[in-house]
XYZ file of C-alpha atoms in Angstrom:
573
model
C -21.963 -12.880 15.872
C -22.020 -16.536 16.863
C -18.805 -17.471 18.591
C -17.371 -20.742 19.814
C -14.666 -18.961 21.788
C -14.991 -15.668 23.676
C -12.269 -13.889 21.674
C -14.408 -14.417 18.550
C -17.035 -12.040 19.928
C -16.618 -8.337 19.087
C -13.476 -7.046 20.792
C -13.051 -3.473 21.992
C -15.917 -1.083 22.793
C -19.259 -1.689 21.050
C -22.184 0.708 21.646
C -25.432 -1.216 22.015
C -27.671 1.726 21.105
C -29.487 1.850 24.419
C -27.132 3.999 26.492
C -24.846 1.074 27.187
C -21.549 -0.077 25.731
C -20.143 -3.589 25.665
C -16.411 -3.696 26.491
C -14.382 -6.811 25.767
C -10.624 -7.380 25.923
C -8.274 -10.330 25.629
C -5.645 -10.023 28.337
C -4.398 -13.291 29.848
C -1.290 -11.855 31.526
C -2.404 -9.563 34.390
C -3.913 -10.864 37.610
C -6.507 -8.079 37.922
C -8.407 -6.440 35.071
C -10.701 -3.421 35.324
C -12.142 -0.631 33.201
C -11.686 3.080 33.891
C -14.742 4.885 32.569
C -16.167 8.312 33.471
C -13.860 8.583 36.472
C -14.942 5.226 37.868
C -13.209 1.873 38.051
C -15.406 -1.027 36.949
C -14.502 -4.702 37.331
C -14.750 -6.964 34.306
C -16.118 -10.491 34.287
C -13.915 -13.318 33.089
C -15.371 -15.016 30.004
C -12.642 -17.633 29.711
C -9.401 -18.034 27.751
C -8.099 -14.718 29.062
C -11.087 -12.698 27.796
C -12.762 -10.151 30.108
C -15.979 -8.244 29.456
C -18.539 -5.883 30.907
C -21.610 -3.967 29.743
C -21.614 -0.495 31.257
C -23.610 2.754 30.946
C -21.737 4.743 28.295
C -22.070 6.182 24.821
C -20.028 7.247 21.815
C -17.585 9.982 22.792
C -16.783 8.588 26.234
C -13.122 7.951 27.019
C -11.888 4.780 28.677
C -8.766 2.818 29.606
C -8.150 -0.746 30.726
C -6.435 -1.212 34.089
C -4.046 -4.164 34.193
C -2.934 -4.792 37.747
C -3.640 -1.119 38.364
C -1.711 0.264 35.364
C -3.745 2.082 32.703
C -3.462 1.202 28.994
C -5.440 2.071 25.850
C -7.599 -0.619 24.273
C -5.661 -2.760 21.728
C -8.853 -2.640 19.620
C -9.320 1.116 20.054
C -11.073 2.927 17.220
C -10.093 6.416 18.315
C -7.035 7.725 20.164
C -7.812 11.462 20.333
C -4.677 12.205 22.370
C -2.350 9.843 20.514
C -0.727 6.554 21.470
C -0.448 7.200 25.181
C -3.861 8.779 25.718
C -7.228 7.167 26.475
C -9.339 5.322 23.944
C -12.680 6.790 22.927
C -15.927 4.938 22.278
C -16.932 5.261 18.629
C -20.133 4.412 16.773
C -19.221 4.893 13.094
C -21.857 4.968 10.386
C -20.463 3.979 6.986
C -20.975 6.509 4.188
C -23.137 5.715 1.153
C -21.644 2.948 -0.938
C -20.014 3.591 -4.280
C -22.746 3.374 -6.916
C -20.649 2.234 -9.873
C -17.399 0.599 -8.733
C -14.615 0.872 -11.324
C -13.816 -2.151 -13.453
C -10.830 -3.981 -12.035
C -9.317 -4.639 -15.453
C -9.197 -0.919 -16.317
C -8.493 0.374 -12.834
C -6.168 3.307 -12.167
C -5.281 3.570 -8.472
C -3.874 6.764 -6.950
C -1.650 6.239 -3.891
C -1.520 9.182 -1.507
C -0.060 10.058 1.868
C -2.602 12.065 3.821
C -0.066 14.212 5.670
C 1.711 15.482 2.542
C -1.074 15.359 -0.047
C -2.549 18.721 0.980
C -1.325 21.852 2.714
C -3.460 20.957 5.732
C -2.169 17.379 5.885
C -5.548 16.043 7.005
C -8.420 13.915 5.753
C -10.437 17.106 5.275
C -7.609 18.746 3.351
C -7.565 15.888 0.826
C -11.226 16.325 -0.113
C -10.686 19.450 -2.228
C -8.436 17.515 -4.627
C -10.692 14.507 -5.258
C -12.713 15.994 -8.098
C -9.581 16.599 -10.156
C -8.553 12.951 -9.717
C -11.977 11.721 -10.785
C -11.872 13.923 -13.874
C -8.423 12.584 -14.721
C -9.847 9.061 -14.849
C -8.586 7.698 -11.535
C -10.881 4.947 -10.267
C -9.625 4.528 -6.697
C -7.520 6.335 -4.155
C -5.274 4.291 -1.896
C -4.394 5.784 1.491
C -1.011 4.997 2.969
C -1.465 3.578 6.501
C -3.560 5.652 8.885
C -3.590 3.377 11.958
C -2.616 5.518 14.973
C 1.161 5.970 14.915
C 3.584 7.928 17.139
C 3.573 11.702 16.919
C 1.821 13.754 14.258
C 3.769 12.915 11.094
C 5.095 9.711 9.598
C 4.627 7.255 6.776
C 2.248 5.208 8.922
C 4.028 1.875 8.776
C 4.772 2.089 12.501
C 1.120 2.173 13.515
C 0.103 0.586 16.813
C -3.676 0.710 17.126
C -4.783 -1.096 13.980
C -8.384 0.119 14.041
C -7.914 3.770 15.070
C -7.649 6.421 12.339
C -4.676 8.739 12.979
C -5.726 11.556 15.312
C -3.462 14.196 13.707
C -5.177 13.566 10.353
C -8.630 14.226 11.789
C -9.420 10.900 13.419
C -12.280 8.595 12.435
C -14.791 11.385 11.854
C -12.529 13.093 9.333
C -11.874 9.741 7.676
C -15.583 9.038 7.258
C -16.037 12.440 5.612
C -13.164 11.738 3.204
C -14.594 8.358 2.194
C -18.057 9.863 1.705
C -16.584 12.608 -0.489
C -14.575 10.101 -2.533
C -17.640 7.944 -3.109
C -19.530 11.063 -4.131
C -16.907 11.622 -6.844
C -17.156 8.009 -8.000
C -13.819 7.048 -6.441
C -13.303 3.786 -4.588
C -11.119 3.971 -1.476
C -8.463 1.390 -0.577
C -6.629 1.343 2.755
C -3.015 0.245 3.227
C -2.862 -1.928 6.357
C 0.160 -3.353 8.171
C -0.139 -6.788 9.751
C 3.503 -7.882 9.840
C 4.534 -5.800 12.875
C 3.492 -2.792 14.952
C 5.441 0.361 15.766
C 8.032 -0.144 18.484
C 6.396 2.585 20.573
C 3.432 0.288 21.156
C 5.175 -2.974 21.934
C 5.262 -2.471 25.714
C 1.553 -1.664 25.897
C 0.457 -4.662 23.838
C 2.858 -6.935 25.705
C 1.123 -6.000 28.948
C -2.113 -7.534 27.664
C -0.849 -10.821 26.264
C 1.444 -12.643 23.813
C 0.790 -10.447 20.785
C 4.384 -11.102 19.678
C 6.554 -14.147 19.158
C 10.305 -14.662 19.402
C 10.106 -17.489 16.854
C 10.555 -15.035 13.966
C 11.988 -11.598 13.274
C 10.970 -8.845 10.853
C 13.236 -6.051 9.563
C 11.079 -3.483 11.404
C 10.325 -4.967 14.798
C 8.933 -7.952 16.663
C 6.853 -10.397 14.638
C 3.191 -10.761 15.467
C 2.117 -14.077 16.920
C 0.052 -15.746 14.208
C 0.989 -19.398 14.754
C 2.406 -19.962 18.235
C 0.646 -20.644 21.552
C -2.274 -18.254 22.219
C -2.184 -16.967 18.633
C -5.935 -17.293 17.962
C -6.942 -14.073 19.774
C -4.105 -12.206 18.005
C -5.403 -13.429 14.659
C -8.896 -12.322 15.617
C -7.568 -8.898 16.617
C -6.274 -8.479 13.055
C -9.331 -10.006 11.366
C -11.832 -7.863 13.243
C -9.794 -4.784 12.381
C -9.723 -5.688 8.670
C -13.446 -6.346 8.471
C -14.243 -3.256 10.532
C -12.570 -0.925 8.052
C -14.732 -2.336 5.257
C -18.007 -2.767 7.120
C -18.052 0.263 9.409
C -16.035 2.851 7.470
C -16.977 1.949 3.911
C -13.529 1.135 2.536
C -13.763 -0.642 -0.804
C -10.629 -2.675 -0.315
C -7.401 -3.249 1.586
C -3.769 -3.297 0.515
C -1.774 -5.646 2.766
C 1.742 -4.400 3.423
C 4.773 -6.696 2.981
C 3.077 -10.058 3.452
C 6.447 -11.738 2.899
C 7.302 -10.496 6.412
C 4.221 -12.173 7.914
C 5.185 -15.515 9.437
C 2.364 -18.019 9.738
C 2.491 -21.806 9.490
C -1.214 -22.198 10.302
C -3.377 -24.320 7.974
C -5.091 -21.076 6.921
C -2.496 -18.358 6.491
C -3.559 -15.056 8.056
C -3.505 -13.386 4.609
C -5.958 -15.984 3.286
C -8.057 -15.490 6.413
C -8.169 -11.713 5.875
C -9.285 -12.188 2.255
C -11.980 -14.641 3.315
C -13.336 -12.599 6.200
C -13.364 -9.329 4.250
C -15.420 -10.961 1.487
C -17.824 -12.384 4.039
C -18.532 -8.793 5.034
C -18.664 -7.499 1.465
C -18.345 -9.646 -1.637
C -17.008 -6.929 -3.922
C -14.306 -5.620 -1.573
C -10.793 -6.137 -2.945
C -7.718 -7.396 -1.123
C -4.390 -6.517 -2.767
C -1.130 -7.853 -1.376
C 2.334 -6.391 -1.425
C 4.452 -9.515 -1.697
C 8.189 -9.788 -2.099
C 7.813 -13.468 -2.930
C 6.915 -13.509 -6.649
C 4.742 -16.479 -5.693
C 1.442 -16.891 -7.564
C -0.112 -18.676 -4.579
C -0.852 -15.208 -3.193
C -3.545 -14.851 -5.873
C -4.496 -18.466 -6.521
C -7.861 -19.746 -5.330
C -8.209 -21.332 -1.921
C -9.044 -24.718 -3.447
C -5.633 -24.644 -5.134
C -3.840 -23.833 -1.883
C -3.717 -20.086 -2.533
C -4.469 -17.040 -0.427
C -7.138 -15.832 -2.898
C -6.024 -12.190 -2.944
C -7.556 -10.121 -5.729
C -4.254 -8.608 -6.740
C -0.577 -8.100 -6.045
C 1.824 -5.176 -6.397
C 4.200 -6.107 -9.226
C 7.632 -4.820 -8.229
C 9.408 -6.593 -11.083
C 7.538 -4.504 -13.669
C 8.796 -1.353 -11.950
C 12.360 -2.651 -11.647
C 12.512 -3.770 -15.276
C 11.113 -0.449 -16.468
C 13.278 1.782 -14.294
C 16.459 -0.110 -15.120
C 16.019 0.277 -18.892
C 14.996 3.932 -18.491
C 17.793 5.027 -16.160
C 20.533 2.348 -16.381
C 20.511 2.029 -12.573
C 22.133 -1.214 -11.413
C 22.679 -0.940 -7.642
C 20.739 -2.975 -5.112
C 17.850 -5.000 -6.527
C 18.319 -3.327 -9.926
C 21.338 -5.636 -10.343
C 18.917 -8.265 -11.676
C 17.519 -5.920 -14.343
C 18.464 -3.716 -17.265
C 17.571 -5.763 -20.350
C 14.755 -4.817 -22.720
C 13.875 -8.527 -22.868
C 12.932 -8.393 -19.192
C 10.458 -5.587 -19.759
C 9.089 -7.533 -22.725
C 8.611 -10.501 -20.401
C 6.895 -8.256 -17.858
C 4.240 -7.296 -20.421
C 3.209 -10.956 -20.486
C 3.282 -11.441 -16.696
C 5.176 -9.173 -14.305
C 6.977 -12.036 -12.556
C 10.220 -11.363 -14.419
C 12.073 -13.364 -11.783
C 10.052 -16.561 -11.977
C 12.378 -19.306 -10.776
C 15.733 -18.348 -12.236
C 18.830 -17.300 -10.329
C 18.807 -13.819 -8.793
C 22.191 -12.105 -8.564
C 20.803 -9.755 -5.943
C 19.362 -12.496 -3.727
C 22.066 -15.021 -4.629
C 19.498 -17.783 -5.027
C 16.694 -18.902 -7.282
C 13.694 -16.697 -6.837
C 10.010 -16.584 -7.814
C 7.678 -18.802 -9.795
C 5.785 -18.519 -13.116
C 2.358 -16.904 -12.911
C 0.895 -17.684 -16.337
C -2.312 -18.953 -14.748
C -3.012 -15.614 -13.031
C -5.112 -13.135 -15.103
C -3.581 -9.800 -16.082
C -6.103 -7.889 -14.005
C -4.539 -9.221 -10.800
C -1.158 -7.494 -11.184
C -0.858 -3.839 -10.138
C 1.973 -2.061 -11.954
C 3.601 1.338 -11.421
C 6.562 3.491 -12.311
C 6.431 5.292 -8.937
C 5.068 4.456 -5.490
C 5.916 5.422 -1.921
C 8.588 2.708 -1.652
C 10.294 3.281 -4.969
C 10.485 7.030 -4.335
C 10.673 7.337 -0.556
C 13.157 4.544 0.034
C 15.719 6.310 -2.111
C 18.239 8.237 -0.006
C 16.816 11.646 -0.918
C 13.309 10.637 -1.943
C 13.880 11.741 -5.525
C 11.258 10.880 -8.119
C 11.696 9.437 -11.609
C 14.148 11.612 -13.613
C 12.261 14.234 -15.619
C 13.503 13.004 -18.998
C 12.215 9.479 -18.251
C 8.769 10.397 -16.924
C 6.812 10.523 -20.214
C 7.973 7.092 -21.368
C 7.548 5.636 -17.872
C 3.928 6.808 -17.825
C 3.397 5.495 -21.368
C 4.678 2.021 -20.507
C 2.733 1.785 -17.272
C -0.641 3.220 -18.241
C -0.847 1.377 -21.571
C 0.093 -1.996 -20.087
C -2.614 -4.701 -19.780
C -2.523 -4.428 -15.987
C -4.238 -2.202 -13.400
C -2.004 0.837 -12.954
C -1.025 2.711 -9.808
C 0.093 6.344 -9.726
C 1.934 7.909 -6.813
C 0.585 11.293 -5.774
C 1.912 14.114 -7.915
C 3.414 12.020 -10.682
C 0.430 12.821 -12.922
C 1.638 16.411 -13.351
C 5.400 16.077 -12.732
C 5.550 17.019 -9.034
C 9.063 18.378 -8.327
C 9.012 17.850 -4.539
C 10.692 14.691 -3.233
C 8.989 12.194 -0.963
C 11.482 11.563 1.799
C 11.434 9.243 4.771
C 10.118 11.107 7.829
C 8.940 10.216 11.327
C 7.937 11.793 14.623
C 8.857 9.205 17.230
C 7.823 10.123 20.758
C 10.477 7.913 22.390
C 13.995 9.453 22.181
C 15.753 6.082 21.878
C 13.534 4.994 18.988
C 13.995 8.375 17.311
C 17.790 8.084 17.464
C 17.712 4.473 16.290
C 15.634 5.579 13.292
C 18.177 8.283 12.424
C 21.103 5.878 12.784
C 19.370 3.168 10.789
C 18.600 5.489 7.902
C 22.209 6.676 7.700
C 23.575 3.140 7.935
C 21.259 1.987 5.165
C 23.021 4.174 2.605
C 26.542 4.220 4.045
C 27.719 1.513 1.627
C 26.540 3.371 -1.485
C 29.411 5.204 -3.176
C 27.075 7.744 -4.766
C 26.106 9.099 -1.334
C 29.627 9.407 0.077
C 30.041 12.680 1.903
C 26.364 13.577 1.575
C 24.105 14.168 4.554
C 21.116 11.806 4.493
C 17.976 13.762 5.550
C 17.149 13.402 9.239
C 13.758 11.612 9.375
C 12.925 13.267 12.718
C 13.516 16.800 11.436
C 10.190 18.475 10.636
C 11.889 20.028 7.590
C 12.173 16.554 6.037
C 8.396 16.226 6.308
C 7.764 19.730 4.992
C 9.997 19.139 1.960
C 7.855 16.136 1.107
C 4.567 18.022 0.847
C 3.195 18.377 -2.665
C 4.055 21.765 -4.128
C 1.476 21.259 -6.920
C 3.810 22.983 -9.390
C 2.628 21.542 -12.687
C 4.300 20.468 -15.886
C 1.277 21.052 -18.102
C 2.690 19.082 -21.013
C 3.213 16.014 -18.825
C -0.198 16.487 -17.185
C -1.785 16.512 -20.633
C 0.028 13.306 -21.547
C -1.322 11.556 -18.440
C -4.859 12.597 -19.355
C -4.430 11.213 -22.867
C -2.897 7.961 -21.672
C -5.615 7.282 -19.120
C -8.285 8.031 -21.705
C -6.610 5.665 -24.172
C -6.721 2.799 -21.656
C -10.451 2.567 -22.327
C -9.831 2.031 -26.046
C -7.372 -0.839 -25.665
C -8.562 -4.450 -25.432
C -7.882 -5.796 -21.964
C -6.408 -9.167 -21.146
C -3.250 -10.661 -22.570
C -1.336 -8.700 -25.189
C -1.272 -10.211 -28.676
C 2.416 -10.039 -29.580
C 5.632 -8.752 -28.026
C 8.841 -8.080 -29.947
C 12.063 -6.262 -29.063
C 15.649 -5.625 -30.060
C 18.195 -5.695 -27.261
C 21.004 -3.950 -29.095
C 18.849 -1.161 -30.545
C 16.795 -1.013 -27.299
C 13.272 -0.923 -28.704
C 10.099 -2.726 -27.649
C 6.864 -3.264 -29.566
C 3.650 -4.611 -28.009
C 0.514 -5.321 -30.039
C -2.885 -4.987 -28.367
C -5.719 -5.499 -30.803
C -5.571 -2.791 -33.482
C -3.003 -0.820 -31.502
C 0.778 -1.030 -31.230
C 2.904 0.348 -28.410
C 6.390 1.165 -29.669
C 9.053 2.317 -27.197
C 12.578 3.611 -27.801
C 14.831 3.212 -24.746
C 17.993 4.195 -26.614
C 19.921 7.467 -26.528
C 19.615 7.730 -30.308
C 16.636 8.305 -32.591
C 14.921 5.088 -33.696
C 13.821 4.521 -37.288
C 11.989 1.289 -38.021
C 9.587 -0.116 -40.644
C 5.988 0.193 -39.497
C 2.684 -0.772 -41.100
C 0.442 1.252 -38.740
C -1.990 3.766 -40.208
C -1.679 6.578 -37.688
C -0.462 7.877 -34.336
C -2.927 7.885 -31.434
C -0.529 9.235 -28.784
C 3.147 10.182 -28.846
C 5.240 11.176 -25.846
C 7.469 13.379 -28.022
C 6.498 15.959 -30.622
C 9.394 14.676 -32.740
C 7.545 11.432 -33.525
C 6.969 10.825 -37.240
C 5.129 8.133 -39.210
C 5.397 8.414 -42.963
C 6.125 6.156 -45.932
C 5.967 3.029 -43.787
C 8.694 4.279 -41.433
C 8.300 5.233 -37.778
C 10.731 7.739 -36.284
C 10.966 7.914 -32.488
C 13.118 10.303 -30.460
C 15.304 8.921 -27.625
C 13.364 7.830 -24.523
C 9.988 8.171 -26.184
C 6.999 6.054 -27.117
C 4.091 6.070 -29.529
C 0.706 4.394 -29.511
C -0.075 3.527 -33.127
C -3.398 2.430 -34.612
C -3.965 0.130 -37.566
C -7.153 1.820 -38.774
């Protein structure tokens, strides 16, 4: 790698293949920097700008620590923390698995989000492998792993990771991860990794602070100190993130990244760090995808660089979920206050930016911007995901009576669809918020914060919010794999039908607010949905029923009859 500045060279530990390893670290704060390796203390040479480096006899599997003024710390660029956050780093020489032979088409993509720790009984990368074949047969095109960067303890959602490039040790570490990716590729499944670049877990702040100004006081995030992407000495911090992002794709074989909560990334640089991640990842691999989670409803996230955009391949579309859930369940608290009209779901079938510049009652300001220039294939829609389930007080999933129509609306939309693990067969277990903080103060603050979050909600008065630190909260969240075979069959039919529908913009959208029905035309097919509590009878010129979510659906004599909370896919020929 050609580099103008020393921090642009490979950071961390890089085996050279000749019995030597190159160690490089950015650490401008301490006065003395050394490497502890194989029981010896080795001095590092100063390369300038706070970067220190040394080439030493070592190989993959050797443990090491950096000594900053005599105090030992793991490598900020560590790729393996076999003993967790506070243990030594381990030299790794990953070999990426065989590439995916036939990547799924983006416009027909079904993504399956899973949490490694609760997806299988074992809660490991290896434990997930046994379930991949079933997903491939269902028609899933990609699995998306919730964050796996080394986080405190042995269980957690992963959004408090510290070592961005180290696969969680309790899941099986980097070797287990490589086996999972190889197995997924063998089943024809792409693999996307959820990465967090807006903050790190509080348990790691002290260690990173010892090295240099990884954080800034200029901004705050809801979850911890903001990373320093645009203040003094930010360039090495940016490179720390960029090398991690490209390493997951190049060295582990990930087919794409999902960037968590980019609205909480603060960066006034000419090239925003999100745009830089998208650019650098594609330099490593042209067909890798970068999908953003953005609470901005701003199309610049997906617009091309030459138009001032970040050039992400896609964006999670929260408004589609909110519009759908509100008409299905009549929920109105929190951000659902902006939703509840069938017209909003109709709007979402055109582009999911329902809030596109109008006034938001929830935010008490104008919010969002139109996204008509962004193709359908760049919006990822869902009726469940880890946030929309797990951030509920008790982690409860979509109500059972609403699940068939929710799946119908999501999987037959013109957008890539995301499923949350277990929804495809009606998983009864909740997905609750759980953690395993190793610092008592952080653990208690997490408990208190979770309780305070729901204290103002009348519906939870007098109820005990699950303790995130209690191992029982984690155990309750494991998939039971108890199946609703009728719902599972519907998911199979819906995913199969996606391949029959023309992709791109829908042809027509019509609705009736008072009678609560929606009709969407896509080529020779019509999607008709009844969100009312009463049976719907409406004139219909379709020739037959392709799929119905209820066995009470009838089409005869030019009249369609739909049961409450049900949908039908009709064909003209």
